[in-house]
Tab-separated table of C-alpha atoms in Angstrom:
chain	number	residue	atom	x	y	z
A	1	MET	CA	88.296	143.631	96.854
A	2	TRP	CA	87.184	141.044	94.558
A	3	HIS	CA	88.170	143.505	91.687
A	4	ILE	CA	91.707	143.652	93.226
A	5	ILE	CA	92.032	140.054	93.206
A	6	THR	CA	90.709	139.235	89.871
A	7	THR	CA	92.985	141.984	88.243
A	8	SER	CA	96.168	141.088	90.095
A	9	ALA	CA	95.903	137.339	90.181
A	10	PRO	CA	96.499	136.855	86.420
A	11	GLN	CA	99.589	139.015	86.804
A	12	ILE	CA	100.916	136.936	89.684
A	13	LEU	CA	100.121	133.675	87.960
A	14	ALA	CA	101.838	134.862	84.763
A	15	ALA	CA	104.981	135.614	86.718
A	16	GLY	CA	104.740	132.086	88.397
A	17	LEU	CA	104.444	130.365	84.908
A	18	LYS	CA	107.256	132.512	83.558
A	19	TYR	CA	109.733	132.421	86.318
A	20	THR	CA	108.831	130.538	89.584
A	21	ILE	CA	107.827	127.193	87.998
A	22	PRO	CA	110.504	127.027	85.319
A	23	ILE	CA	113.271	128.171	87.785
A	24	SER	CA	112.132	125.625	90.354
A	25	ILE	CA	111.969	122.618	87.892
A	26	VAL	CA	115.129	123.455	86.078
A	27	SER	CA	117.077	124.081	89.388
A	28	PHE	CA	115.681	120.913	90.871
A	29	VAL	CA	116.653	118.763	87.962
A	30	ILE	CA	120.144	120.171	87.825
A	31	GLY	CA	120.288	119.890	91.715
A	32	LEU	CA	119.320	116.220	91.551
A	33	ILE	CA	122.103	115.432	89.030
A	34	ILE	CA	124.661	117.294	91.126
A	35	ALA	CA	123.232	115.565	94.245
A	36	LEU	CA	123.536	112.124	92.736
A	37	PHE	CA	127.177	112.624	91.579
A	38	THR	CA	128.164	114.209	94.943
A	39	ALA	CA	126.556	111.233	96.977
A	40	LEU	CA	128.274	108.625	94.717
A	41	ILE	CA	131.604	110.431	95.083
A	42	ARG	CA	131.146	110.463	98.770
A	43	LEU	CA	130.342	106.872	99.038
A	44	SER	CA	133.049	105.675	96.609
A	45	GLN	CA	135.680	103.348	98.004
A	46	ARG	CA	138.261	104.549	95.657
A	47	LYS	CA	141.538	105.638	97.238
A	48	GLY	CA	144.669	107.616	96.040
A	49	ALA	CA	144.170	110.879	94.243
A	50	PHE	CA	140.341	110.351	94.436
A	51	ILE	CA	140.292	111.412	98.144
A	52	ILE	CA	140.853	114.889	96.820
A	53	ILE	CA	137.658	114.760	94.879
A	54	LYS	CA	136.012	113.330	97.927
A	55	ALA	CA	137.081	116.255	100.000
A	56	ILE	CA	135.901	118.749	97.444
A	57	ALA	CA	132.453	117.067	97.523
A	58	ARG	CA	132.436	117.328	101.308
A	59	PHE	CA	133.509	120.957	101.221
A	60	TYR	CA	130.818	121.635	98.642
A	61	VAL	CA	128.045	120.228	100.851
A	62	TRP	CA	129.411	122.008	103.942
A	63	LEU	CA	129.584	125.314	102.229
A	64	PHE	CA	126.062	125.374	100.847
A	65	ARG	CA	124.537	123.891	103.948
A	66	SER	CA	126.309	126.383	106.232
A	67	THR	CA	125.548	129.691	104.559
A	68	PRO	CA	122.076	131.451	103.905
A	69	LEU	CA	120.596	130.979	100.541
A	70	LEU	CA	119.981	134.642	100.352
A	71	VAL	CA	123.600	135.292	100.943
A	72	GLN	CA	124.583	132.802	98.352
A	73	LEU	CA	122.314	134.564	95.843
A	74	PHE	CA	123.908	137.940	96.574
A	75	ILE	CA	127.478	136.472	96.223
A	76	VAL	CA	126.673	134.954	92.914
A	77	TYR	CA	124.770	137.794	91.319
A	78	PHE	CA	126.289	140.946	93.022
A	79	GLY	CA	129.615	139.559	94.160
A	80	LEU	CA	131.027	137.444	91.311
A	81	PRO	CA	131.234	140.384	88.902
A	82	TYR	CA	133.937	141.666	91.090
A	83	LEU	CA	135.835	138.347	90.935
A	84	LYS	CA	138.449	139.526	88.352
A	85	ILE	CA	141.033	136.940	87.492
A	86	GLN	CA	143.710	138.047	84.939
A	87	GLY	CA	143.486	135.880	81.895
A	88	VAL	CA	140.423	133.826	83.080
A	89	PHE	CA	137.776	136.417	83.971
A	90	PRO	CA	139.236	139.839	83.322
A	91	ASN	CA	135.941	141.457	83.629
A	92	GLY	CA	134.583	139.281	86.462
A	93	ILE	CA	131.827	136.626	86.308
A	94	GLN	CA	128.693	138.373	85.114
A	95	MET	CA	125.505	136.439	84.675
A	96	ALA	CA	121.949	137.303	83.826
A	97	PRO	CA	119.767	137.207	86.943
A	98	VAL	CA	117.846	134.050	85.888
A	99	ALA	CA	121.136	132.225	85.294
A	100	ALA	CA	122.553	133.314	88.532
A	101	GLY	CA	119.396	132.216	90.280
A	102	ILE	CA	119.277	128.779	88.675
A	103	LEU	CA	122.961	128.268	89.402
A	104	THR	CA	122.536	129.064	93.009
A	105	PHE	CA	119.344	127.302	93.566
A	106	SER	CA	120.653	124.113	91.928
A	107	LEU	CA	123.924	124.150	93.998
A	108	ASN	CA	121.966	124.801	97.136
A	109	THR	CA	119.306	122.051	96.657
A	110	GLY	CA	122.026	119.800	95.317
A	111	ALA	CA	123.913	119.991	98.572
A	112	TYR	CA	120.861	119.032	100.571
A	113	CYS	CA	119.620	116.328	98.175
A	114	SER	CA	123.084	114.754	98.028
A	115	GLU	CA	122.770	113.883	101.653
A	116	THR	CA	119.298	112.554	101.202
A	117	ILE	CA	120.545	110.245	98.331
A	118	ARG	CA	123.611	109.235	100.218
A	119	ALA	CA	121.487	108.217	103.337
A	120	SER	CA	119.017	106.383	101.068
A	121	ILE	CA	121.806	104.316	99.492
A	122	LEU	CA	123.206	103.486	102.829
A	123	SER	CA	119.709	102.411	104.085
A	124	ILE	CA	119.642	99.527	101.596
A	125	PRO	CA	120.576	96.396	103.368
A	126	HIS	CA	124.120	95.077	102.719
A	127	GLY	CA	122.744	91.631	101.721
A	128	GLN	CA	121.517	93.279	98.533
A	129	TRP	CA	125.064	94.177	97.602
A	130	GLU	CA	126.394	90.687	98.565
A	131	ALA	CA	123.687	88.930	96.383
A	132	ALA	CA	124.469	91.090	93.481
A	133	TYR	CA	128.227	90.658	94.015
A	134	SER	CA	127.982	86.972	93.954
A	135	ILE	CA	126.006	86.967	90.768
A	136	GLY	CA	129.157	88.732	89.340
A	137	MET	CA	127.837	92.157	88.804
A	138	THR	CA	130.135	95.129	88.950
A	139	ARG	CA	129.748	97.987	91.486
A	140	PRO	CA	128.184	100.414	88.657
A	141	VAL	CA	125.755	97.784	87.504
A	142	ILE	CA	124.763	96.887	91.207
A	143	LEU	CA	124.122	100.719	91.871
A	144	ARG	CA	122.086	101.064	88.667
A	145	ARG	CA	120.118	97.901	88.675
A	146	ILE	CA	119.670	96.878	92.414
A	147	ILE	CA	120.594	99.767	94.818
A	148	LEU	CA	119.249	103.022	93.298
A	149	PRO	CA	115.959	101.710	92.353
A	150	GLN	CA	115.287	100.714	95.963
A	151	ALA	CA	117.113	103.864	97.254
A	152	LEU	CA	114.729	106.027	95.109
A	153	ARG	CA	111.651	104.697	97.016
A	154	VAL	CA	113.343	105.589	100.355
A	155	SER	CA	114.446	109.028	99.239
A	156	LEU	CA	111.113	110.182	97.787
A	157	PRO	CA	109.701	111.841	100.848
A	158	PRO	CA	112.779	113.787	101.787
A	159	LEU	CA	113.505	114.792	98.207
A	160	SER	CA	109.951	116.005	97.866
A	161	ASN	CA	110.572	118.144	100.972
A	162	SER	CA	113.599	119.702	99.140
A	163	PHE	CA	111.599	120.340	96.109
A	164	ILE	CA	108.798	121.925	97.945
A	165	SER	CA	111.264	124.111	99.948
A	166	LEU	CA	112.883	125.104	96.767
A	167	VAL	CA	109.694	126.313	95.166
A	168	LYS	CA	109.046	128.541	98.049
A	169	ASP	CA	112.684	129.628	98.170
A	170	THR	CA	112.524	130.914	94.527
A	171	SER	CA	110.863	133.980	96.218
A	172	LEU	CA	114.336	135.085	97.240
A	173	ALA	CA	115.065	135.544	93.575
A	174	ALA	CA	113.135	138.729	93.918
A	175	SER	CA	116.171	140.295	95.587
A	176	ILE	CA	118.281	139.675	92.571
A	177	THR	CA	115.965	141.535	90.296
A	178	ILE	CA	114.081	138.466	88.957
A	179	VAL	CA	110.416	139.589	88.543
A	180	GLU	CA	108.903	136.301	89.856
A	181	MET	CA	105.614	135.921	91.715
A	182	PHE	CA	106.646	137.515	94.984
A	183	GLU	CA	108.208	140.469	93.205
A	184	VAL	CA	105.120	141.108	91.135
A	185	SER	CA	102.881	140.991	94.318
A	186	GLN	CA	105.266	143.536	95.938
A	187	GLN	CA	104.988	145.856	92.961
A	188	ILE	CA	101.245	145.624	92.843
A	189	ALA	CA	101.031	146.146	96.566
A	190	ALA	CA	103.073	149.289	96.181
A	191	GLN	CA	100.514	150.577	93.844
A	192	ASN	CA	97.239	149.671	95.384
A	193	TYR	CA	98.198	149.778	99.109
A	194	GLN	CA	96.642	146.391	99.696
A	195	PRO	CA	99.672	144.490	101.168
A	196	LEU	CA	97.586	142.046	103.158
A	197	VAL	CA	95.398	141.056	100.090
A	198	MET	CA	98.357	140.912	97.729
A	199	TYR	CA	100.787	138.820	99.999
A	200	SER	CA	98.003	136.517	100.974
A	201	LEU	CA	97.166	136.069	97.293
A	202	VAL	CA	100.711	135.280	96.395
A	203	ALA	CA	100.820	132.868	99.396
A	204	VAL	CA	97.888	131.056	97.979
A	205	PHE	CA	99.722	130.571	94.633
A	206	TYR	CA	102.712	129.137	96.317
A	207	ALA	CA	100.480	126.795	98.382
A	208	LEU	CA	98.737	125.735	95.057
A	209	PHE	CA	102.101	124.843	93.409
A	210	CYS	CA	103.290	122.938	96.476
A	211	SER	CA	99.923	121.108	96.693
A	212	VAL	CA	100.402	119.869	93.155
A	213	LEU	CA	103.928	118.628	94.315
A	214	SER	CA	102.444	116.938	97.409
A	215	TRP	CA	100.111	115.111	95.127
A	216	LEU	CA	102.725	114.064	92.760
A	217	GLN	CA	104.890	112.735	95.682
A	218	GLY	CA	101.890	110.616	96.823
A	219	TYR	CA	101.589	109.271	93.279
A	220	LEU	CA	105.261	108.431	92.868
A	221	GLU	CA	105.354	106.846	96.341
A	222	LYS	CA	102.475	104.673	95.291
A	223	VAL	CA	104.240	103.609	92.053
A	224	THR	CA	107.584	102.937	93.607
A	225	SER	CA	106.185	101.035	96.601
A	226	ARG	CA	104.140	98.523	94.546
A	227	TYR	CA	106.506	95.792	95.490
A	228	VAL	CA	106.314	96.378	99.302
A	229	THR	CA	103.621	94.606	101.231
A	230	PRO	CA	101.404	97.423	102.675
A	231	ILE	CA	101.495	97.786	106.349
A	232	ASN	CA	97.944	98.158	107.820
B	1	MET	CA	138.545	71.819	91.285
B	2	LEU	CA	138.391	74.405	94.150
B	3	ARG	CA	140.932	74.351	96.852
B	4	VAL	CA	142.232	76.617	99.676
B	5	GLU	CA	145.466	76.512	101.474
B	6	ASN	CA	146.505	78.019	104.719
B	7	LEU	CA	143.692	80.703	105.041
B	8	ASN	CA	143.922	83.070	107.860
B	9	LYS	CA	141.333	85.667	108.924
B	10	THR	CA	140.956	87.604	112.111
B	11	PHE	CA	138.060	89.712	113.333
B	12	GLY	CA	139.519	91.977	116.004
B	13	ASP	CA	141.351	89.499	118.266
B	14	LYS	CA	139.308	86.415	117.245
B	15	LYS	CA	140.810	84.030	114.671
B	16	ALA	CA	138.037	83.102	112.388
B	17	LEU	CA	140.093	81.196	110.106
B	18	ASN	CA	143.281	79.613	111.606
B	19	ASN	CA	145.456	78.258	108.853
B	20	ILE	CA	142.589	76.362	107.172
B	21	SER	CA	143.329	74.220	104.095
B	22	ALA	CA	140.615	72.276	102.261
B	23	ALA	CA	139.681	70.867	99.010
B	24	PHE	CA	136.224	70.851	97.445
B	25	PRO	CA	135.742	68.194	94.848
B	26	GLU	CA	133.878	68.808	91.631
B	27	LYS	CA	130.549	67.368	91.094
B	28	GLN	CA	130.244	66.637	94.765
B	29	THR	CA	128.666	68.143	97.653
B	30	THR	CA	130.786	69.201	100.473
B	31	VAL	CA	129.036	69.954	103.740
B	32	ILE	CA	130.695	72.130	106.382
B	33	VAL	CA	129.435	71.822	110.004
B	34	GLY	CA	130.485	73.136	113.284
B	35	PRO	CA	129.261	75.175	116.193
B	36	SER	CA	128.102	78.855	115.851
B	37	GLY	CA	131.024	81.200	115.528
B	38	SER	CA	133.390	78.336	114.452
B	39	GLY	CA	134.341	80.115	111.299
B	40	LYS	CA	132.337	77.960	108.789
B	41	SER	CA	130.504	80.983	107.504
B	42	THR	CA	133.542	83.087	107.192
B	43	LEU	CA	135.213	80.067	105.205
B	44	ILE	CA	132.411	79.769	102.663
B	45	ARG	CA	132.054	83.574	102.271
B	46	SER	CA	135.704	83.697	101.582
B	47	LEU	CA	135.346	81.427	98.716
B	48	ASN	CA	133.170	84.181	97.056
B	49	PHE	CA	135.331	86.962	98.177
B	50	LEU	CA	132.672	88.371	100.375
B	51	GLU	CA	135.242	87.993	103.064
B	52	ARG	CA	139.011	88.560	102.534
B	53	PRO	CA	141.369	86.292	104.316
B	54	GLU	CA	144.673	88.028	105.275
B	55	SER	CA	146.666	85.309	103.881
B	56	GLY	CA	146.467	81.926	102.182
B	57	HIS	CA	145.935	80.604	98.639
B	58	TYR	CA	142.950	80.051	96.667
B	59	TYR	CA	143.147	77.521	93.856
B	60	PHE	CA	140.483	77.420	91.170
B	61	ASP	CA	141.516	74.713	88.585
B	62	ASP	CA	145.037	75.922	87.598
B	63	GLN	CA	144.479	79.526	88.805
B	64	ASP	CA	146.503	80.220	91.920
B	65	ILE	CA	145.273	83.461	93.767
B	66	ASP	CA	147.700	84.683	96.589
B	67	LEU	CA	145.364	86.121	99.115
B	68	SER	CA	148.135	87.995	101.042
B	69	LYS	CA	148.566	90.320	98.053
B	70	ARG	CA	146.007	92.743	96.601
B	71	VAL	CA	143.597	90.700	94.420
B	72	ASP	CA	142.369	92.667	91.450
B	73	ASN	CA	138.761	93.128	90.594
B	74	LYS	CA	138.983	91.153	87.414
B	75	THR	CA	140.218	88.072	89.279
B	76	ILE	CA	137.390	88.525	91.842
B	77	LEU	CA	134.762	89.006	89.124
B	78	GLY	CA	136.164	85.885	87.353
B	79	VAL	CA	135.681	83.756	90.435
B	80	ARG	CA	132.224	85.234	91.121
B	81	ARG	CA	131.361	84.505	87.476
B	82	ARG	CA	132.062	80.773	88.076
B	83	THR	CA	130.390	80.530	91.523
B	84	GLU	CA	127.173	81.542	93.271
B	85	MET	CA	126.155	82.230	96.707
B	86	VAL	CA	122.878	81.397	98.481
B	87	PHE	CA	122.242	83.151	101.750
B	88	GLN	CA	120.465	82.349	104.955
B	89	GLY	CA	118.480	85.641	104.504
B	90	TYR	CA	117.720	84.833	100.730
B	91	ASN	CA	118.639	88.421	99.647
B	92	LEU	CA	116.249	88.434	96.816
B	93	PHE	CA	115.896	91.746	95.005
B	94	PRO	CA	112.625	93.060	96.502
B	95	HIS	CA	111.927	95.578	93.581
B	96	LEU	CA	112.055	92.824	90.987
B	97	SER	CA	109.441	90.204	90.277
B	98	VAL	CA	110.401	86.569	91.040
B	99	LEU	CA	111.037	86.002	87.256
B	100	GLN	CA	113.188	89.249	87.063
B	101	ASN	CA	115.120	88.128	90.061
B	102	VAL	CA	116.167	84.984	88.158
B	103	MET	CA	116.709	86.888	84.862
B	104	GLU	CA	118.748	89.639	86.305
B	105	GLY	CA	122.127	87.936	86.319
B	106	PRO	CA	121.898	86.227	82.977
B	107	ILE	CA	120.882	89.557	81.338
B	108	GLN	CA	123.264	91.902	83.126
B	109	VAL	CA	126.223	89.621	83.558
B	110	LEU	CA	125.979	86.799	80.841
B	111	LYS	CA	124.600	89.372	78.452
B	112	LYS	CA	121.822	86.906	77.396
B	113	ASN	CA	118.918	88.426	75.580
B	114	LYS	CA	115.693	88.916	77.316
B	115	ARG	CA	113.520	86.284	75.718
B	116	GLU	CA	116.340	83.484	76.142
B	117	ALA	CA	116.734	84.565	79.796
B	118	ALA	CA	112.972	84.595	80.413
B	119	GLU	CA	112.664	81.110	78.989
B	120	GLU	CA	115.272	79.619	81.105
B	121	ALA	CA	114.077	81.472	84.200
B	122	HIS	CA	110.602	79.918	83.635
B	123	GLU	CA	112.158	76.533	83.378
B	124	LEU	CA	114.250	76.979	86.549
B	125	LEU	CA	111.267	78.263	88.558
B	126	ALA	CA	109.371	75.159	87.442
B	127	LYS	CA	112.293	72.965	88.507
B	128	VAL	CA	112.130	74.485	92.087
B	129	GLY	CA	108.433	74.130	91.977
B	130	LEU	CA	107.532	77.818	91.760
B	131	ALA	CA	106.293	78.081	88.101
B	132	GLU	CA	103.166	79.923	89.272
B	133	LYS	CA	104.952	82.536	91.290
B	134	ALA	CA	106.825	83.979	88.345
B	135	ASP	CA	105.021	87.373	88.430
B	136	VAL	CA	104.842	87.977	92.192
B	137	TYR	CA	107.206	90.144	94.283
B	138	PRO	CA	109.477	88.497	96.797
B	139	THR	CA	107.566	90.006	99.673
B	140	GLN	CA	104.683	87.835	98.783
B	141	LEU	CA	106.663	84.530	99.154
B	142	SER	CA	107.037	82.215	102.196
B	143	GLY	CA	110.661	81.779	103.362
B	144	GLY	CA	110.753	78.372	101.783
B	145	GLN	CA	109.607	79.799	98.500
B	146	ALA	CA	111.974	82.681	98.688
B	147	GLN	CA	115.027	80.387	99.374
B	148	ARG	CA	113.913	78.263	96.356
B	149	VAL	CA	113.859	81.375	94.136
B	150	ALA	CA	117.347	82.218	95.435
B	151	ILE	CA	118.531	78.715	94.309
B	152	ALA	CA	116.900	79.224	90.828
B	153	ARG	CA	118.552	82.574	90.620
B	154	SER	CA	121.933	81.061	91.315
B	155	LEU	CA	121.347	78.076	88.867
B	156	ALA	CA	120.525	80.636	86.240
B	157	MET	CA	124.206	81.607	86.148
B	158	HIS	CA	125.320	78.088	85.342
B	159	PRO	CA	127.892	78.162	88.112
B	160	GLU	CA	130.681	75.586	88.447
B	161	TYR	CA	130.031	75.770	92.332
B	162	ILE	CA	127.206	76.893	94.434
B	163	PHE	CA	127.987	77.903	98.033
B	164	LEU	CA	125.029	77.833	100.431
B	165	ASP	CA	125.477	79.483	103.763
B	166	GLU	CA	123.001	78.007	106.136
B	167	PRO	CA	120.308	78.111	103.545
B	168	THR	CA	117.454	76.657	105.748
B	169	SER	CA	118.366	78.041	109.180
B	170	ALA	CA	115.561	80.605	109.033
B	171	LEU	CA	112.912	78.163	108.081
B	172	ASP	CA	110.489	76.033	110.037
B	173	PRO	CA	110.884	72.318	109.450
B	174	GLU	CA	108.095	72.012	106.818
B	175	LEU	CA	109.517	74.935	104.767
B	176	GLU	CA	112.970	73.514	105.252
B	177	LEU	CA	111.909	70.263	103.758
B	178	GLU	CA	110.739	72.015	100.485
B	179	VAL	CA	114.211	73.606	100.095
B	180	LEU	CA	116.135	70.432	100.935
B	181	LYS	CA	114.292	68.414	98.450
B	182	VAL	CA	115.322	70.954	95.747
B	183	LEU	CA	118.925	70.784	97.033
B	184	LEU	CA	119.015	67.016	96.976
B	185	GLN	CA	117.745	67.019	93.434
B	186	ILE	CA	120.452	69.379	92.408
B	187	ALA	CA	123.199	67.396	94.183
B	188	ASN	CA	121.965	64.321	92.319
B	189	GLU	CA	122.413	66.111	89.106
B	190	GLU	CA	126.102	66.481	90.003
B	191	GLN	CA	126.128	70.186	90.571
B	192	SER	CA	129.222	70.967	92.702
B	193	MET	CA	127.973	72.344	95.921
B	194	ILE	CA	129.379	73.502	99.325
B	195	ILE	CA	126.723	73.731	102.027
B	196	VAL	CA	127.053	75.133	105.547
B	197	THR	CA	124.263	73.537	107.578
B	198	HIS	CA	123.155	72.576	111.034
B	199	ASN	CA	120.737	69.932	109.743
B	200	MET	CA	122.613	66.540	110.386
B	201	ALA	CA	119.991	64.278	108.729
B	202	PHE	CA	120.241	66.445	105.533
B	203	ALA	CA	123.988	66.467	105.665
B	204	GLN	CA	124.151	62.769	105.914
B	205	GLN	CA	121.946	62.362	102.927
B	206	VAL	CA	123.358	65.066	100.570
B	207	ALA	CA	127.014	65.170	101.458
B	208	ASN	CA	129.770	63.311	99.716
B	209	LYS	CA	132.315	64.898	102.067
B	210	MET	CA	132.122	66.377	105.407
B	211	ILE	CA	134.222	69.171	107.061
B	212	PHE	CA	133.937	70.013	110.731
B	213	VAL	CA	135.266	73.268	111.694
B	214	GLU	CA	135.852	74.520	115.305
B	215	ASP	CA	137.617	77.664	116.463
B	216	GLY	CA	138.754	78.446	112.914
B	217	GLN	CA	140.338	75.099	112.471
B	218	ILE	CA	139.322	71.912	110.752
B	219	LEU	CA	138.865	68.905	113.122
B	220	PHE	CA	137.541	66.549	110.507
B	221	ASP	CA	137.734	66.447	106.667
B	222	GLY	CA	136.564	63.173	104.880
B	223	PRO	CA	133.897	61.084	103.502
B	224	VAL	CA	130.388	61.431	104.917
B	225	LYS	CA	130.400	57.837	106.290
B	226	GLU	CA	133.374	58.120	108.237
B	227	PHE	CA	132.193	61.447	109.851
B	228	PHE	CA	128.969	59.762	111.239
B	229	ASN	CA	130.992	56.839	112.346
B	230	THR	CA	133.928	58.607	113.976
B	231	ASP	CA	135.168	57.945	117.412
B	232	ASN	CA	136.464	61.478	117.924
B	233	GLN	CA	134.533	62.370	121.124
B	234	ARG	CA	134.120	66.185	120.190
B	235	ILE	CA	132.481	65.183	116.986
B	236	VAL	CA	130.345	62.490	118.497
B	237	ASP	CA	129.128	65.045	121.129
B	238	PHE	CA	128.432	67.476	118.407
B	239	ILE	CA	126.407	65.166	116.319
B	240	SER	CA	124.309	63.949	119.276
B	241	ALA	CA	123.697	67.547	120.331
B	242	MET	CA	122.554	68.487	116.856
B	243	THR	CA	120.285	65.561	116.435
B	244	PHE	CA	118.889	65.847	120.079
B	245	LYS	CA	119.971	62.298	120.816
B	246	ASN	CA	120.651	62.696	124.665
B	247	ILE	CA	117.908	65.273	125.427
């Protein structure tokens, strides 16, 4: 059995380095950007035509939180090629598997993270806004200099949850023909008839990657909490 | 000079400001007193647009702001640039060091360069007696120290007026004294101030002018001497209650 592990582990790790890790990181970064803008749009006090943009932001969050990620992947990769619009997409929207995966993962995690960021901004005491307003700061400056730095600290644990979930959810990319870690383990299991060993092995790799993230979360929490008096 | 006329503000069915008119002379300290819920906080917060009266006029020198109309952001920013607010709860920025708290406004709003802002911030912290606390975070300060930092933060903006909303109400008497000494010193330097307070002894020392507010209306508006020698029974009762005279 040791032989099985030593020969297949490098293949699984290679798939992890080639797909799982890059897809996770790129999707999370894009997702965070989407999340920040979505949260800010939803918290904006602007009125007029802006309420349409707010409604779109709310619809987006609802849509991606209310449907399964696997179904979203299928719609984007297998479904969108059939979305033929005269003049715009005469041949449907066709994407490479990795592009479809990153797009879907980004939008999915972005929806969840936007709620995290929105809640963290709302958790900052109103007095912080008032103090900054009275100094004469504008709303964008207050957000950038006063509110978001404090909100970041609050949002780190739930954002880390989302990131860790995303890493594991990339295993669903196997279903849209991406040869990531889980897909590789399936292929090897089909050849050597050792499903227990192979799936346990791939589970260990996911756990390893997520452990690194947990450690990173701990480190970032320490850095961003240096101004808080520790509670014993 | 700063002046308001016929301010009205309601919260639900409660009239917090009932047709209030008052003037706040330059280079003087105006102290606003009155029972809790009388509208004094609403009044001082309105002066910095943290509350919006439904109607009335706000005069700042020759600027006339009609509060019954929509006031644009530029006007509000303009007023806030010339005034500063000190809060009962300090509202220091917890993620910034004491020095950075004082530097933040000058750098972000007045566009001063970092070195200049730091230099002045050090001077101001020395002035409020906290030179050695420049590099600590606000959570490591006592209430009295935090409030003195907040005062330094407001002074760094070189405001024409400083509004202080019950600046010492959260402090025990010893810490309160630290803050009051600083405020007295600033008042002596002819900084225009408006202070809401419950401390009558302090009001008597620092005020040039007193305003007594009750139920959203002004019952007294005049020189400090007159206030403490008034024969208005309501005010006499109020002062004796606040100073525990007939306990």
